[in-house]
């Protein structure tokens, strides 16, 4: 801060050195000033200027720190013309206050519009879910089994897209919409597998589920969404007549690990660091019109907010292994601040 203040006041220093040089030249040339001690005058001026410089540094830096610490209050006072300033400061700060106030109004308007858009989108999603439910009930009356399976498969894809949009809209307010409780993994996994039964039957994909007796502390609804995104990706990129393996174990810290392994096309090594980025589809995703790049992005962000870590291992042609690590009780305490 001191160096910055000195750089800002180089004009002062230059002017002082100039005046000091002029006085010393006059003392040297004017015979009438021979009796005056040049050293005394120089020391007196240097001490006086130094004291003045230090005083201005303390005053101005103190005001600056106070202003930065209470910037919003100061700008409001400036905008309302209730803050006493020097004429030059008044012009400078009033202009800055007007700009800040204008941007603040624009920001508030943008927040209101964004909230209105979010509310409208949520309302639309809920409206769409009603006819989707009705269509699902109608599918039970289709007698042609082959046609029914195809229709159920397409209905499931549409349902997953709507569900993904619903959770994406709610993501920013997940802190208000989660409830941490003891959750059994087995019912959640089985429910998500049953929901994708039509898709799995069409591709001939089976599941090998083992050792799902563990209970974790998390939000059941958001955990189901994470599992849903990972399973849908596994099914989408797995070859026909393949198998998805799901199991759990405890790591060295006794934290529960949930593994979901497929034998699909895998993920390229250059894509692995970016698969959780928004709208990133990767090399494989560019070859498929079904890939949106949103599923893993949403799953990762939800997991981050719940304290769940997602780790991925994958090789091209060998499939992928997604691992969910659920935090311990003390880690949840840090997460929730309890």
GROMACS .gro file of C-alpha atoms in nm:
model
  338
    1UNK     CA    1   0.000   0.000   0.000
    2UNK     CA    2   0.286   0.240   0.085
    3UNK     CA    3   0.464   0.182  -0.247
    4UNK     CA    4   0.137   0.239  -0.433
    5UNK     CA    5   0.080   0.563  -0.239
    6UNK     CA    6   0.434   0.684  -0.324
    7UNK     CA    7   0.381   0.604  -0.694
    8UNK     CA    8   0.054   0.797  -0.686
    9UNK     CA    9   0.235   1.098  -0.533
   10UNK     CA   10   0.544   1.111  -0.754
   11UNK     CA   11   0.434   1.455  -0.875
   12UNK     CA   12   0.453   1.581  -0.514
   13UNK     CA   13   0.800   1.438  -0.471
   14UNK     CA   14   0.918   1.581  -0.801
   15UNK     CA   15   0.785   1.926  -0.718
   16UNK     CA   16   0.945   1.920  -0.370
   17UNK     CA   17   1.284   1.816  -0.513
   18UNK     CA   18   1.253   2.092  -0.774
   19UNK     CA   19   1.182   2.359  -0.508
   20UNK     CA   20   1.467   2.228  -0.292
   21UNK     CA   21   1.706   2.249  -0.587
   22UNK     CA   22   1.598   2.607  -0.668
   23UNK     CA   23   1.653   2.716  -0.305
   24UNK     CA   24   1.998   2.560  -0.295
   25UNK     CA   25   2.092   2.735  -0.621
   26UNK     CA   26   1.972   3.067  -0.479
   27UNK     CA   27   2.175   3.012  -0.159
   28UNK     CA   28   2.482   2.945  -0.373
   29UNK     CA   29   2.441   3.245  -0.608
   30UNK     CA   30   2.295   3.512  -0.377
   31UNK     CA   31   2.570   3.674  -0.163
   32UNK     CA   32   2.307   3.819   0.070
   33UNK     CA   33   2.211   3.464   0.182
   34UNK     CA   34   2.563   3.361   0.283
   35UNK     CA   35   2.484   3.389   0.655
   36UNK     CA   36   2.192   3.143   0.633
   37UNK     CA   37   2.271   2.776   0.704
   38UNK     CA   38   2.186   2.579   0.392
   39UNK     CA   39   2.203   2.250   0.581
   40UNK     CA   40   1.957   2.375   0.844
   41UNK     CA   41   1.706   2.486   0.577
   42UNK     CA   42   1.734   2.157   0.386
   43UNK     CA   43   1.688   1.944   0.697
   44UNK     CA   44   1.391   2.156   0.813
   45UNK     CA   45   1.220   2.127   0.473
   46UNK     CA   46   1.286   1.752   0.450
   47UNK     CA   47   1.146   1.689   0.799
   48UNK     CA   48   0.842   1.910   0.731
   49UNK     CA   49   0.770   1.742   0.397
   50UNK     CA   50   0.820   1.393   0.544
   51UNK     CA   51   0.580   1.465   0.829
   52UNK     CA   52   0.327   1.604   0.581
   53UNK     CA   53   0.369   1.299   0.354
   54UNK     CA   54   0.322   1.055   0.644
   55UNK     CA   55   0.016   1.245   0.769
   56UNK     CA   56  -0.147   1.237   0.423
   57UNK     CA   57  -0.067   0.864   0.393
   58UNK     CA   58  -0.235   0.785   0.726
   59UNK     CA   59  -0.541   0.998   0.649
   60UNK     CA   60  -0.596   0.892   0.287
   61UNK     CA   61  -0.521   0.521   0.332
   62UNK     CA   62  -0.743   0.514   0.641
   63UNK     CA   63  -1.030   0.669   0.444
   64UNK     CA   64  -0.970   0.429   0.155
   65UNK     CA   65  -0.982   0.121   0.379
   66UNK     CA   66  -1.295   0.251   0.546
   67UNK     CA   67  -1.452   0.317   0.207
   68UNK     CA   68  -1.364  -0.029   0.072
   69UNK     CA   69  -1.495  -0.193   0.388
   70UNK     CA   70  -1.830  -0.013   0.364
   71UNK     CA   71  -1.847   0.051  -0.008
   72UNK     CA   72  -2.215  -0.027  -0.053
   73UNK     CA   73  -2.322   0.206   0.230
   74UNK     CA   74  -2.095   0.484   0.103
   75UNK     CA   75  -2.226   0.454  -0.252
   76UNK     CA   76  -2.583   0.476  -0.126
   77UNK     CA   77  -2.497   0.788   0.072
   78UNK     CA   78  -2.321   0.941  -0.228
   79UNK     CA   79  -2.617   0.864  -0.454
   80UNK     CA   80  -2.853   1.026  -0.203
   81UNK     CA   81  -2.625   1.331  -0.167
   82UNK     CA   82  -2.593   1.284   0.207
   83UNK     CA   83  -2.216   1.230   0.228
   84UNK     CA   84  -1.995   1.535   0.283
   85UNK     CA   85  -1.700   1.531   0.040
   86UNK     CA   86  -1.450   1.772  -0.101
   87UNK     CA   87  -1.560   1.923  -0.437
   88UNK     CA   88  -1.322   1.709  -0.645
   89UNK     CA   89  -1.402   1.394  -0.446
   90UNK     CA   90  -1.772   1.465  -0.479
   91UNK     CA   91  -1.757   1.472  -0.859
   92UNK     CA   92  -1.546   1.155  -0.871
   93UNK     CA   93  -1.742   0.951  -0.618
   94UNK     CA   94  -2.082   1.073  -0.732
   95UNK     CA   95  -2.009   0.950  -1.083
   96UNK     CA   96  -1.882   0.618  -0.949
   97UNK     CA   97  -2.184   0.589  -0.718
   98UNK     CA   98  -2.423   0.654  -1.009
   99UNK     CA   99  -2.259   0.379  -1.215
  100UNK     CA  100  -2.268   0.131  -0.926
  101UNK     CA  101  -2.630   0.215  -0.851
  102UNK     CA  102  -2.727   0.168  -1.216
  103UNK     CA  103  -2.550  -0.170  -1.232
  104UNK     CA  104  -2.710  -0.273  -0.904
  105UNK     CA  105  -3.056  -0.199  -1.044
  106UNK     CA  106  -2.975  -0.396  -1.360
  107UNK     CA  107  -2.848  -0.689  -1.152
  108UNK     CA  108  -3.163  -0.695  -0.939
  109UNK     CA  109  -3.378  -0.687  -1.253
  110UNK     CA  110  -3.177  -0.975  -1.401
  111UNK     CA  111  -3.221  -1.175  -1.079
  112UNK     CA  112  -3.597  -1.117  -1.086
  113UNK     CA  113  -3.617  -1.221  -1.452
  114UNK     CA  114  -3.407  -1.530  -1.385
  115UNK     CA  115  -3.628  -1.630  -1.093
  116UNK     CA  116  -3.942  -1.576  -1.303
  117UNK     CA  117  -3.792  -1.787  -1.583
  118UNK     CA  118  -3.699  -2.060  -1.334
  119UNK     CA  119  -4.050  -2.061  -1.187
  120UNK     CA  120  -4.207  -2.076  -1.535
  121UNK     CA  121  -3.975  -2.360  -1.635
  122UNK     CA  122  -4.061  -2.557  -1.321
  123UNK     CA  123  -4.431  -2.504  -1.388
  124UNK     CA  124  -4.385  -2.622  -1.747
  125UNK     CA  125  -4.198  -2.935  -1.638
  126UNK     CA  126  -4.471  -3.023  -1.389
  127UNK     CA  127  -4.734  -2.969  -1.660
  128UNK     CA  128  -4.545  -3.200  -1.896
  129UNK     CA  129  -4.518  -3.474  -1.632
  130UNK     CA  130  -4.897  -3.511  -1.617
  131UNK     CA  131  -4.946  -3.619  -1.982
  132UNK     CA  132  -4.633  -3.834  -1.956
  133UNK     CA  133  -4.791  -4.024  -1.668
  134UNK     CA  134  -5.113  -4.062  -1.867
  135UNK     CA  135  -4.922  -4.193  -2.171
  136UNK     CA  136  -4.740  -4.445  -1.952
  137UNK     CA  137  -5.074  -4.579  -1.828
  138UNK     CA  138  -5.205  -4.600  -2.185
  139UNK     CA  139  -4.904  -4.806  -2.291
  140UNK     CA  140  -5.025  -5.091  -2.069
  141UNK     CA  141  -5.324  -5.134  -2.302
  142UNK     CA  142  -5.114  -5.173  -2.617
  143UNK     CA  143  -5.151  -5.539  -2.713
  144UNK     CA  144  -4.866  -5.555  -2.963
  145UNK     CA  145  -4.571  -5.643  -2.736
  146UNK     CA  146  -4.305  -5.534  -2.983
  147UNK     CA  147  -4.475  -5.198  -3.036
  148UNK     CA  148  -4.529  -5.155  -2.662
  149UNK     CA  149  -4.160  -5.209  -2.587
  150UNK     CA  150  -4.056  -4.953  -2.848
  151UNK     CA  151  -4.307  -4.700  -2.719
  152UNK     CA  152  -4.200  -4.763  -2.358
  153UNK     CA  153  -3.839  -4.713  -2.458
  154UNK     CA  154  -3.909  -4.379  -2.625
  155UNK     CA  155  -4.131  -4.274  -2.333
  156UNK     CA  156  -3.845  -4.351  -2.093
  157UNK     CA  157  -3.602  -4.135  -2.288
  158UNK     CA  158  -3.850  -3.848  -2.287
  159UNK     CA  159  -3.914  -3.898  -1.916
  160UNK     CA  160  -3.539  -3.889  -1.840
  161UNK     CA  161  -3.498  -3.564  -2.035
  162UNK     CA  162  -3.786  -3.398  -1.850
  163UNK     CA  163  -3.656  -3.527  -1.517
  164UNK     CA  164  -3.309  -3.396  -1.601
  165UNK     CA  165  -3.451  -3.053  -1.679
  166UNK     CA  166  -3.648  -3.051  -1.354
  167UNK     CA  167  -3.341  -3.123  -1.143
  168UNK     CA  168  -3.129  -2.877  -1.341
  169UNK     CA  169  -3.378  -2.602  -1.260
  170UNK     CA  170  -3.378  -2.697  -0.891
  171UNK     CA  171  -3.000  -2.732  -0.867
  172UNK     CA  172  -2.934  -2.371  -0.758
  173UNK     CA  173  -3.166  -2.414  -0.460
  174UNK     CA  174  -3.063  -2.766  -0.359
  175UNK     CA  175  -2.962  -2.641  -0.012
  176UNK     CA  176  -3.330  -2.563   0.051
  177UNK     CA  177  -3.452  -2.889  -0.101
  178UNK     CA  178  -3.242  -3.159   0.062
  179UNK     CA  179  -3.300  -3.369   0.370
  180UNK     CA  180  -3.010  -3.574   0.505
  181UNK     CA  181  -3.121  -3.902   0.656
  182UNK     CA  182  -3.019  -4.267   0.681
  183UNK     CA  183  -3.078  -4.415   0.335
  184UNK     CA  184  -3.058  -4.780   0.227
  185UNK     CA  185  -2.880  -4.815  -0.107
  186UNK     CA  186  -3.055  -5.134  -0.220
  187UNK     CA  187  -3.411  -4.993  -0.266
  188UNK     CA  188  -3.280  -4.689  -0.454
  189UNK     CA  189  -3.064  -4.893  -0.692
  190UNK     CA  190  -3.340  -5.147  -0.758
  191UNK     CA  191  -3.597  -4.874  -0.818
  192UNK     CA  192  -3.379  -4.703  -1.079
  193UNK     CA  193  -3.308  -5.036  -1.251
  194UNK     CA  194  -3.680  -5.116  -1.269
  195UNK     CA  195  -3.750  -4.768  -1.411
  196UNK     CA  196  -3.514  -4.842  -1.701
  197UNK     CA  197  -3.637  -5.196  -1.756
  198UNK     CA  198  -3.784  -5.130  -2.102
  199UNK     CA  199  -3.459  -4.977  -2.227
  200UNK     CA  200  -3.253  -5.263  -2.084
  201UNK     CA  201  -3.480  -5.528  -2.236
  202UNK     CA  202  -3.453  -5.361  -2.577
  203UNK     CA  203  -3.071  -5.373  -2.565
  204UNK     CA  204  -3.052  -5.703  -2.379
  205UNK     CA  205  -2.858  -5.550  -2.091
  206UNK     CA  206  -2.854  -5.730  -1.756
  207UNK     CA  207  -2.744  -5.630  -1.406
  208UNK     CA  208  -2.518  -5.806  -1.159
  209UNK     CA  209  -2.602  -5.653  -0.821
  210UNK     CA  210  -2.410  -5.766  -0.515
  211UNK     CA  211  -2.368  -5.657  -0.153
  212UNK     CA  212  -2.603  -5.358  -0.133
  213UNK     CA  213  -2.686  -5.388   0.236
  214UNK     CA  214  -2.512  -5.064   0.338
  215UNK     CA  215  -2.688  -4.756   0.469
  216UNK     CA  216  -2.554  -4.408   0.403
  217UNK     CA  217  -2.639  -4.062   0.532
  218UNK     CA  218  -2.759  -3.854   0.237
  219UNK     CA  219  -3.067  -3.720   0.057
  220UNK     CA  220  -3.254  -4.010  -0.103
  221UNK     CA  221  -3.417  -3.808  -0.383
  222UNK     CA  222  -3.097  -3.640  -0.502
  223UNK     CA  223  -2.899  -3.964  -0.464
  224UNK     CA  224  -3.152  -4.138  -0.688
  225UNK     CA  225  -3.099  -3.864  -0.946
  226UNK     CA  226  -2.720  -3.916  -0.940
  227UNK     CA  227  -2.758  -4.293  -0.980
  228UNK     CA  228  -3.013  -4.238  -1.258
  229UNK     CA  229  -2.771  -4.027  -1.462
  230UNK     CA  230  -2.485  -4.274  -1.423
  231UNK     CA  231  -2.705  -4.575  -1.506
  232UNK     CA  232  -2.857  -4.404  -1.811
  233UNK     CA  233  -2.508  -4.331  -1.942
  234UNK     CA  234  -2.400  -4.690  -1.876
  235UNK     CA  235  -2.701  -4.828  -2.063
  236UNK     CA  236  -2.671  -4.577  -2.347
  237UNK     CA  237  -2.308  -4.660  -2.427
  238UNK     CA  238  -2.309  -5.032  -2.345
  239UNK     CA  239  -2.328  -5.284  -2.630
  240UNK     CA  240  -2.620  -5.522  -2.669
  241UNK     CA  241  -2.628  -5.833  -2.448
  242UNK     CA  242  -2.378  -5.688  -2.201
  243UNK     CA  243  -2.387  -5.657  -1.824
  244UNK     CA  244  -2.366  -5.371  -1.572
  245UNK     CA  245  -2.214  -5.461  -1.234
  246UNK     CA  246  -2.307  -5.276  -0.915
  247UNK     CA  247  -2.150  -5.338  -0.574
  248UNK     CA  248  -2.038  -5.160  -0.260
  249UNK     CA  249  -1.738  -5.171  -0.030
  250UNK     CA  250  -1.569  -4.967   0.242
  251UNK     CA  251  -1.241  -4.782   0.185
  252UNK     CA  252  -0.952  -4.743   0.429
  253UNK     CA  253  -1.138  -4.470   0.619
  254UNK     CA  254  -1.453  -4.687   0.650
  255UNK     CA  255  -1.640  -4.462   0.405
  256UNK     CA  256  -1.894  -4.643   0.184
  257UNK     CA  257  -1.808  -4.674  -0.187
  258UNK     CA  258  -2.077  -4.747  -0.446
  259UNK     CA  259  -1.937  -4.886  -0.774
  260UNK     CA  260  -2.121  -4.894  -1.107
  261UNK     CA  261  -1.925  -5.069  -1.383
  262UNK     CA  262  -2.020  -5.118  -1.746
  263UNK     CA  263  -1.846  -5.292  -2.036
  264UNK     CA  264  -1.931  -5.025  -2.290
  265UNK     CA  265  -1.725  -4.821  -2.533
  266UNK     CA  266  -1.539  -4.641  -2.255
  267UNK     CA  267  -1.413  -4.284  -2.229
  268UNK     CA  268  -1.099  -4.151  -2.397
  269UNK     CA  269  -0.819  -4.049  -2.159
  270UNK     CA  270  -0.822  -3.693  -2.295
  271UNK     CA  271  -1.194  -3.669  -2.221
  272UNK     CA  272  -1.180  -3.792  -1.859
  273UNK     CA  273  -1.081  -3.458  -1.699
  274UNK     CA  274  -1.370  -3.281  -1.876
  275UNK     CA  275  -1.664  -3.523  -1.863
  276UNK     CA  276  -1.824  -3.333  -1.573
  277UNK     CA  277  -1.813  -2.999  -1.752
  278UNK     CA  278  -2.140  -2.850  -1.872
  279UNK     CA  279  -2.249  -2.959  -2.223
  280UNK     CA  280  -1.923  -3.145  -2.286
  281UNK     CA  281  -1.996  -3.454  -2.496
  282UNK     CA  282  -1.644  -3.571  -2.575
  283UNK     CA  283  -1.522  -3.770  -2.871
  284UNK     CA  284  -1.777  -4.050  -2.829
  285UNK     CA  285  -2.064  -3.809  -2.760
  286UNK     CA  286  -2.005  -3.627  -3.087
  287UNK     CA  287  -2.083  -3.949  -3.271
  288UNK     CA  288  -2.421  -3.982  -3.096
  289UNK     CA  289  -2.716  -3.745  -3.141
  290UNK     CA  290  -2.854  -3.861  -2.803
  291UNK     CA  291  -2.568  -3.711  -2.602
  292UNK     CA  292  -2.636  -3.370  -2.442
  293UNK     CA  293  -2.341  -3.347  -2.203
  294UNK     CA  294  -2.572  -3.249  -1.916
  295UNK     CA  295  -2.628  -3.573  -1.724
  296UNK     CA  296  -2.283  -3.613  -1.569
  297UNK     CA  297  -2.252  -3.237  -1.520
  298UNK     CA  298  -2.569  -3.231  -1.311
  299UNK     CA  299  -2.479  -3.551  -1.125
  300UNK     CA  300  -2.136  -3.412  -1.034
  301UNK     CA  301  -2.274  -3.078  -0.912
  302UNK     CA  302  -2.544  -3.247  -0.704
  303UNK     CA  303  -2.283  -3.481  -0.557
  304UNK     CA  304  -2.057  -3.188  -0.469
  305UNK     CA  305  -2.337  -3.019  -0.277
  306UNK     CA  306  -2.412  -3.342  -0.088
  307UNK     CA  307  -2.046  -3.407  -0.009
  308UNK     CA  308  -2.035  -3.716  -0.233
  309UNK     CA  309  -1.721  -3.764  -0.441
  310UNK     CA  310  -1.745  -3.917  -0.788
  311UNK     CA  311  -1.439  -4.092  -0.930
  312UNK     CA  312  -1.417  -4.237  -1.282
  313UNK     CA  313  -1.187  -4.498  -1.432
  314UNK     CA  314  -1.225  -4.581  -1.799
  315UNK     CA  315  -1.047  -4.710  -2.107
  316UNK     CA  316  -1.164  -4.711  -2.466
  317UNK     CA  317  -1.319  -5.045  -2.551
  318UNK     CA  318  -1.310  -5.173  -2.192
  319UNK     CA  319  -1.595  -4.979  -2.030
  320UNK     CA  320  -1.614  -4.737  -1.736
  321UNK     CA  321  -1.620  -4.763  -1.358
  322UNK     CA  322  -1.801  -4.489  -1.167
  323UNK     CA  323  -1.742  -4.479  -0.792
  324UNK     CA  324  -1.948  -4.277  -0.544
  325UNK     CA  325  -1.777  -4.215  -0.210
  326UNK     CA  326  -2.019  -4.119   0.064
  327UNK     CA  327  -1.873  -3.896   0.337
  328UNK     CA  328  -1.839  -4.003   0.697
  329UNK     CA  329  -2.051  -3.859   0.977
  330UNK     CA  330  -1.789  -3.598   1.072
  331UNK     CA  331  -1.751  -3.493   0.707
  332UNK     CA  332  -2.124  -3.434   0.686
  333UNK     CA  333  -2.102  -3.223   1.001
  334UNK     CA  334  -1.847  -2.999   0.828
  335UNK     CA  335  -2.064  -2.989   0.516
  336UNK     CA  336  -2.379  -2.881   0.697
  337UNK     CA  337  -2.205  -2.670   0.961
  338UNK     CA  338  -2.365  -2.867   1.245
   0.00000   0.00000   0.00000
